[in-house]
């Protein structure tokens, strides 16, 4: 489970980090973008087109009032015959390399490590299949948190937390309490 403090995921920053880190790790990609029309025949290849495809609530409850979502992303790697006669093979080699890069990566965000869930040829448009070689990679960040945390406030933040067990609680039983947490100074 993630830490209680500062759980909220910044989805915009996560998008930017994924795009920038993929572009830096794979400088041979001429295009690395989110939400580009992948049927655009003017795209500079090789390309990596990214998108957040969907998200779903999980059973995880961080105890903060936030919602925990599983984020499912996809990357389409697009090569053309202009990238060489072995474009289909190069697409698959790149897909394996990108999968290895993405797997267990958090991209600096407040999300669980990425887990690759699929990689396959993508025949999204039969009319383009003769010119483009496309491979699709899907991954999930199983835990990301959204909403306001009940633990973030401008109020008093404890420096020491004690545990007492009923019925031995209250001022008469302070000596029975056990320290369970202390803020690091």
C-alpha positions as YAML, in Angstrom:
chain: A
units: angstrom
residues:
- id: 1
  name: UNK
  ca: [0.00, 0.00, 0.00]
- id: 2
  name: UNK
  ca: [1.18, 3.54, -0.73]
- id: 3
  name: UNK
  ca: [2.10, 6.00, 1.97]
- id: 4
  name: UNK
  ca: [-0.71, 7.91, 3.62]
- id: 5
  name: UNK
  ca: [0.68, 11.40, 2.96]
- id: 6
  name: UNK
  ca: [0.53, 13.15, -0.40]
- id: 7
  name: UNK
  ca: [-1.14, 10.32, -2.29]
- id: 8
  name: UNK
  ca: [-2.97, 12.31, -4.93]
- id: 9
  name: UNK
  ca: [-1.77, 11.51, -8.43]
- id: 10
  name: UNK
  ca: [-1.07, 14.43, -10.77]
- id: 11
  name: UNK
  ca: [-2.37, 12.96, -14.03]
- id: 12
  name: UNK
  ca: [-1.02, 15.80, -16.18]
- id: 13
  name: UNK
  ca: [2.46, 15.43, -14.72]
- id: 14
  name: UNK
  ca: [2.30, 11.66, -15.18]
- id: 15
  name: UNK
  ca: [1.45, 12.10, -18.89]
- id: 16
  name: UNK
  ca: [4.32, 14.54, -19.34]
- id: 17
  name: UNK
  ca: [6.77, 12.27, -17.52]
- id: 18
  name: UNK
  ca: [5.80, 9.19, -19.54]
- id: 19
  name: UNK
  ca: [6.14, 11.08, -22.84]
- id: 20
  name: UNK
  ca: [9.45, 12.73, -21.90]
- id: 21
  name: UNK
  ca: [11.04, 9.61, -20.41]
- id: 22
  name: UNK
  ca: [10.10, 7.44, -23.40]
- id: 23
  name: UNK
  ca: [11.43, 10.09, -25.80]
- id: 24
  name: UNK
  ca: [14.69, 10.33, -23.85]
- id: 25
  name: UNK
  ca: [15.14, 6.56, -23.56]
- id: 26
  name: UNK
  ca: [14.39, 6.00, -27.27]
- id: 27
  name: UNK
  ca: [15.86, 8.91, -29.26]
- id: 28
  name: UNK
  ca: [15.32, 7.04, -32.54]
- id: 29
  name: UNK
  ca: [11.57, 7.72, -32.24]
- id: 30
  name: UNK
  ca: [10.80, 10.72, -34.42]
- id: 31
  name: UNK
  ca: [7.41, 11.20, -32.74]
- id: 32
  name: UNK
  ca: [6.46, 10.56, -29.12]
- id: 33
  name: UNK
  ca: [3.05, 12.03, -28.32]
- id: 34
  name: UNK
  ca: [-0.14, 11.50, -26.39]
- id: 35
  name: UNK
  ca: [-3.50, 11.46, -28.19]
- id: 36
  name: UNK
  ca: [-2.31, 11.90, -31.75]
- id: 37
  name: UNK
  ca: [-4.45, 10.51, -34.52]
- id: 38
  name: UNK
  ca: [-2.64, 7.28, -35.34]
- id: 39
  name: UNK
  ca: [-4.19, 7.15, -38.82]
- id: 40
  name: UNK
  ca: [-2.43, 10.37, -39.78]
- id: 41
  name: UNK
  ca: [-0.26, 9.31, -42.69]
- id: 42
  name: UNK
  ca: [1.99, 12.39, -42.28]
- id: 43
  name: UNK
  ca: [3.33, 11.14, -38.95]
- id: 44
  name: UNK
  ca: [7.11, 11.01, -38.68]
- id: 45
  name: UNK
  ca: [8.21, 7.46, -38.01]
- id: 46
  name: UNK
  ca: [9.33, 5.56, -36.13]
- id: 47
  name: UNK
  ca: [6.69, 6.83, -33.72]
- id: 48
  name: UNK
  ca: [5.39, 6.04, -30.26]
- id: 49
  name: UNK
  ca: [1.79, 7.19, -29.76]
- id: 50
  name: UNK
  ca: [0.59, 7.09, -26.18]
- id: 51
  name: UNK
  ca: [-2.77, 7.26, -24.49]
- id: 52
  name: UNK
  ca: [-4.52, 6.65, -21.22]
- id: 53
  name: UNK
  ca: [-7.16, 4.22, -22.44]
- id: 54
  name: UNK
  ca: [-9.25, 3.81, -19.33]
- id: 55
  name: UNK
  ca: [-9.26, 3.58, -15.58]
- id: 56
  name: UNK
  ca: [-11.25, 1.57, -13.09]
- id: 57
  name: UNK
  ca: [-11.74, 1.75, -9.34]
- id: 58
  name: UNK
  ca: [-9.86, -0.82, -7.28]
- id: 59
  name: UNK
  ca: [-10.70, -2.45, -3.96]
- id: 60
  name: UNK
  ca: [-7.79, -0.60, -2.33]
- id: 61
  name: UNK
  ca: [-8.88, 1.84, 0.37]
- id: 62
  name: UNK
  ca: [-6.03, 4.03, 1.58]
- id: 63
  name: UNK
  ca: [-8.14, 5.30, 4.47]
- id: 64
  name: UNK
  ca: [-7.87, 8.87, 3.27]
- id: 65
  name: UNK
  ca: [-11.19, 9.44, 1.51]
- id: 66
  name: UNK
  ca: [-9.44, 9.34, -1.89]
- id: 67
  name: UNK
  ca: [-10.43, 6.96, -4.66]
- id: 68
  name: UNK
  ca: [-7.88, 4.41, -5.83]
- id: 69
  name: UNK
  ca: [-7.90, 3.88, -9.60]
- id: 70
  name: UNK
  ca: [-6.09, 1.43, -11.82]
- id: 71
  name: UNK
  ca: [-4.83, 3.35, -14.90]
- id: 72
  name: UNK
  ca: [-4.48, 1.47, -18.21]
- id: 73
  name: UNK
  ca: [-2.15, 3.04, -20.75]
- id: 74
  name: UNK
  ca: [-1.22, 1.97, -24.26]
- id: 75
  name: UNK
  ca: [1.63, 2.76, -26.63]
- id: 76
  name: UNK
  ca: [1.44, 2.18, -30.36]
- id: 77
  name: UNK
  ca: [4.81, 1.83, -32.03]
- id: 78
  name: UNK
  ca: [4.60, 2.71, -35.69]
- id: 79
  name: UNK
  ca: [7.22, 1.97, -38.30]
- id: 80
  name: UNK
  ca: [6.95, 2.23, -42.08]
- id: 81
  name: UNK
  ca: [8.67, 0.47, -44.93]
- id: 82
  name: UNK
  ca: [10.62, 3.74, -45.27]
- id: 83
  name: UNK
  ca: [12.27, 2.82, -41.94]
- id: 84
  name: UNK
  ca: [13.79, -0.19, -43.69]
- id: 85
  name: UNK
  ca: [12.73, -3.45, -45.33]
- id: 86
  name: UNK
  ca: [12.73, -5.19, -41.95]
- id: 87
  name: UNK
  ca: [10.23, -2.73, -40.40]
- id: 88
  name: UNK
  ca: [7.98, -5.53, -39.04]
- id: 89
  name: UNK
  ca: [10.92, -7.06, -37.17]
- id: 90
  name: UNK
  ca: [12.20, -3.66, -36.00]
- id: 91
  name: UNK
  ca: [8.72, -2.84, -34.67]
- id: 92
  name: UNK
  ca: [8.71, -5.99, -32.57]
- id: 93
  name: UNK
  ca: [12.26, -5.42, -31.32]
- id: 94
  name: UNK
  ca: [11.31, -1.87, -30.32]
- id: 95
  name: UNK
  ca: [8.13, -3.14, -28.64]
- id: 96
  name: UNK
  ca: [10.14, -5.55, -26.50]
- id: 97
  name: UNK
  ca: [12.60, -2.79, -25.55]
- id: 98
  name: UNK
  ca: [9.84, -0.30, -24.73]
- id: 99
  name: UNK
  ca: [8.03, -2.97, -22.68]
- id: 100
  name: UNK
  ca: [11.19, -3.61, -20.66]
- id: 101
  name: UNK
  ca: [11.57, 0.14, -20.09]
- id: 102
  name: UNK
  ca: [7.96, 0.64, -18.99]
- id: 103
  name: UNK
  ca: [7.74, -2.45, -16.77]
- id: 104
  name: UNK
  ca: [8.00, -1.48, -13.06]
- id: 105
  name: UNK
  ca: [8.51, 2.19, -13.97]
- id: 106
  name: UNK
  ca: [6.62, 4.78, -11.90]
- id: 107
  name: UNK
  ca: [7.65, 7.67, -14.16]
- id: 108
  name: UNK
  ca: [8.26, 9.76, -11.06]
- id: 109
  name: UNK
  ca: [4.55, 9.77, -10.26]
- id: 110
  name: UNK
  ca: [2.57, 8.76, -7.21]
- id: 111
  name: UNK
  ca: [1.45, 5.51, -8.82]
- id: 112
  name: UNK
  ca: [2.27, 1.86, -8.33]
- id: 113
  name: UNK
  ca: [4.95, 0.41, -10.62]
- id: 114
  name: UNK
  ca: [3.80, -0.25, -14.19]
- id: 115
  name: UNK
  ca: [2.92, -3.81, -15.11]
- id: 116
  name: UNK
  ca: [2.89, -4.87, -18.76]
- id: 117
  name: UNK
  ca: [-0.37, -6.66, -19.55]
- id: 118
  name: UNK
  ca: [-0.17, -7.16, -23.32]
- id: 119
  name: UNK
  ca: [1.86, -6.63, -26.43]
- id: 120
  name: UNK
  ca: [0.56, -7.47, -29.88]
- id: 121
  name: UNK
  ca: [0.36, -6.49, -33.52]
- id: 122
  name: UNK
  ca: [-2.19, -3.74, -33.99]
- id: 123
  name: UNK
  ca: [-4.28, -3.98, -37.14]
- id: 124
  name: UNK
  ca: [-6.32, -0.90, -36.29]
- id: 125
  name: UNK
  ca: [-6.80, 0.12, -39.90]
- id: 126
  name: UNK
  ca: [-6.59, -2.50, -42.67]
- id: 127
  name: UNK
  ca: [-6.22, 0.23, -45.30]
- id: 128
  name: UNK
  ca: [-2.87, 1.22, -43.73]
- id: 129
  name: UNK
  ca: [-1.56, -2.26, -43.04]
- id: 130
  name: UNK
  ca: [0.55, -2.39, -46.20]
- id: 131
  name: UNK
  ca: [2.46, 0.77, -45.37]
- id: 132
  name: UNK
  ca: [2.66, 0.72, -41.56]
- id: 133
  name: UNK
  ca: [3.92, -1.89, -39.14]
- id: 134
  name: UNK
  ca: [2.28, -1.25, -35.77]
- id: 135
  name: UNK
  ca: [2.75, -2.94, -32.43]
- id: 136
  name: UNK
  ca: [0.67, -2.14, -29.35]
- id: 137
  name: UNK
  ca: [1.84, -2.33, -25.74]
- id: 138
  name: UNK
  ca: [-0.58, -2.08, -22.82]
- id: 139
  name: UNK
  ca: [0.31, -1.53, -19.19]
- id: 140
  name: UNK
  ca: [-1.38, -0.67, -15.92]
- id: 141
  name: UNK
  ca: [-0.50, 1.32, -12.88]
- id: 142
  name: UNK
  ca: [-2.65, -0.68, -10.47]
- id: 143
  name: UNK
  ca: [-2.81, 2.00, -7.78]
- id: 144
  name: UNK
  ca: [-3.16, 5.73, -8.22]
- id: 145
  name: UNK
  ca: [-5.06, 8.03, -5.90]
- id: 146
  name: UNK
  ca: [-7.40, 10.89, -6.71]
- id: 147
  name: UNK
  ca: [-9.37, 13.33, -4.60]
- id: 148
  name: UNK
  ca: [-8.80, 15.19, -1.38]
- id: 149
  name: UNK
  ca: [-7.10, 13.38, 1.45]
- id: 150
  name: UNK
  ca: [-8.68, 13.65, 4.86]
- id: 151
  name: UNK
  ca: [-5.15, 13.64, 6.29]
- id: 152
  name: UNK
  ca: [-4.01, 16.80, 4.55]
- id: 153
  name: UNK
  ca: [-4.98, 19.82, 6.53]
- id: 154
  name: UNK
  ca: [-3.62, 23.00, 8.03]
- id: 155
  name: UNK
  ca: [-4.38, 21.66, 11.52]
- id: 156
  name: UNK
  ca: [-2.12, 20.26, 14.18]
- id: 157
  name: UNK
  ca: [0.09, 17.38, 13.01]
- id: 158
  name: UNK
  ca: [1.05, 14.94, 15.76]
- id: 159
  name: UNK
  ca: [4.72, 14.34, 16.49]
- id: 160
  name: UNK
  ca: [4.12, 11.16, 18.56]
- id: 161
  name: UNK
  ca: [1.33, 8.58, 18.35]
- id: 162
  name: UNK
  ca: [0.44, 6.25, 21.23]
- id: 163
  name: UNK
  ca: [-1.76, 3.16, 21.31]
- id: 164
  name: UNK
  ca: [-4.08, 2.38, 24.18]
- id: 165
  name: UNK
  ca: [-6.42, -0.60, 24.45]
- id: 166
  name: UNK
  ca: [-9.90, -0.41, 25.88]
- id: 167
  name: UNK
  ca: [-10.90, -0.56, 28.64]
- id: 168
  name: UNK
  ca: [-7.49, 0.69, 29.87]
- id: 169
  name: UNK
  ca: [-7.73, 4.11, 28.24]
- id: 170
  name: UNK
  ca: [-8.03, 7.69, 29.38]
- id: 171
  name: UNK
  ca: [-6.05, 9.86, 31.80]
- id: 172
  name: UNK
  ca: [-5.90, 7.16, 34.48]
- id: 173
  name: UNK
  ca: [-4.13, 4.77, 32.09]
- id: 174
  name: UNK
  ca: [-1.59, 6.98, 30.31]
- id: 175
  name: UNK
  ca: [1.18, 4.76, 31.67]
- id: 176
  name: UNK
  ca: [-0.41, 1.77, 29.89]
- id: 177
  name: UNK
  ca: [-0.11, 3.40, 26.44]
- id: 178
  name: UNK
  ca: [2.57, 2.22, 24.03]
- id: 179
  name: UNK
  ca: [4.36, 4.55, 21.59]
- id: 180
  name: UNK
  ca: [3.80, 3.30, 18.02]
- id: 181
  name: UNK
  ca: [5.12, 6.19, 15.91]
- id: 182
  name: UNK
  ca: [7.38, 9.22, 16.27]
- id: 183
  name: UNK
  ca: [8.02, 11.90, 13.64]
- id: 184
  name: UNK
  ca: [11.59, 11.98, 12.39]
- id: 185
  name: UNK
  ca: [13.25, 15.26, 13.14]
...
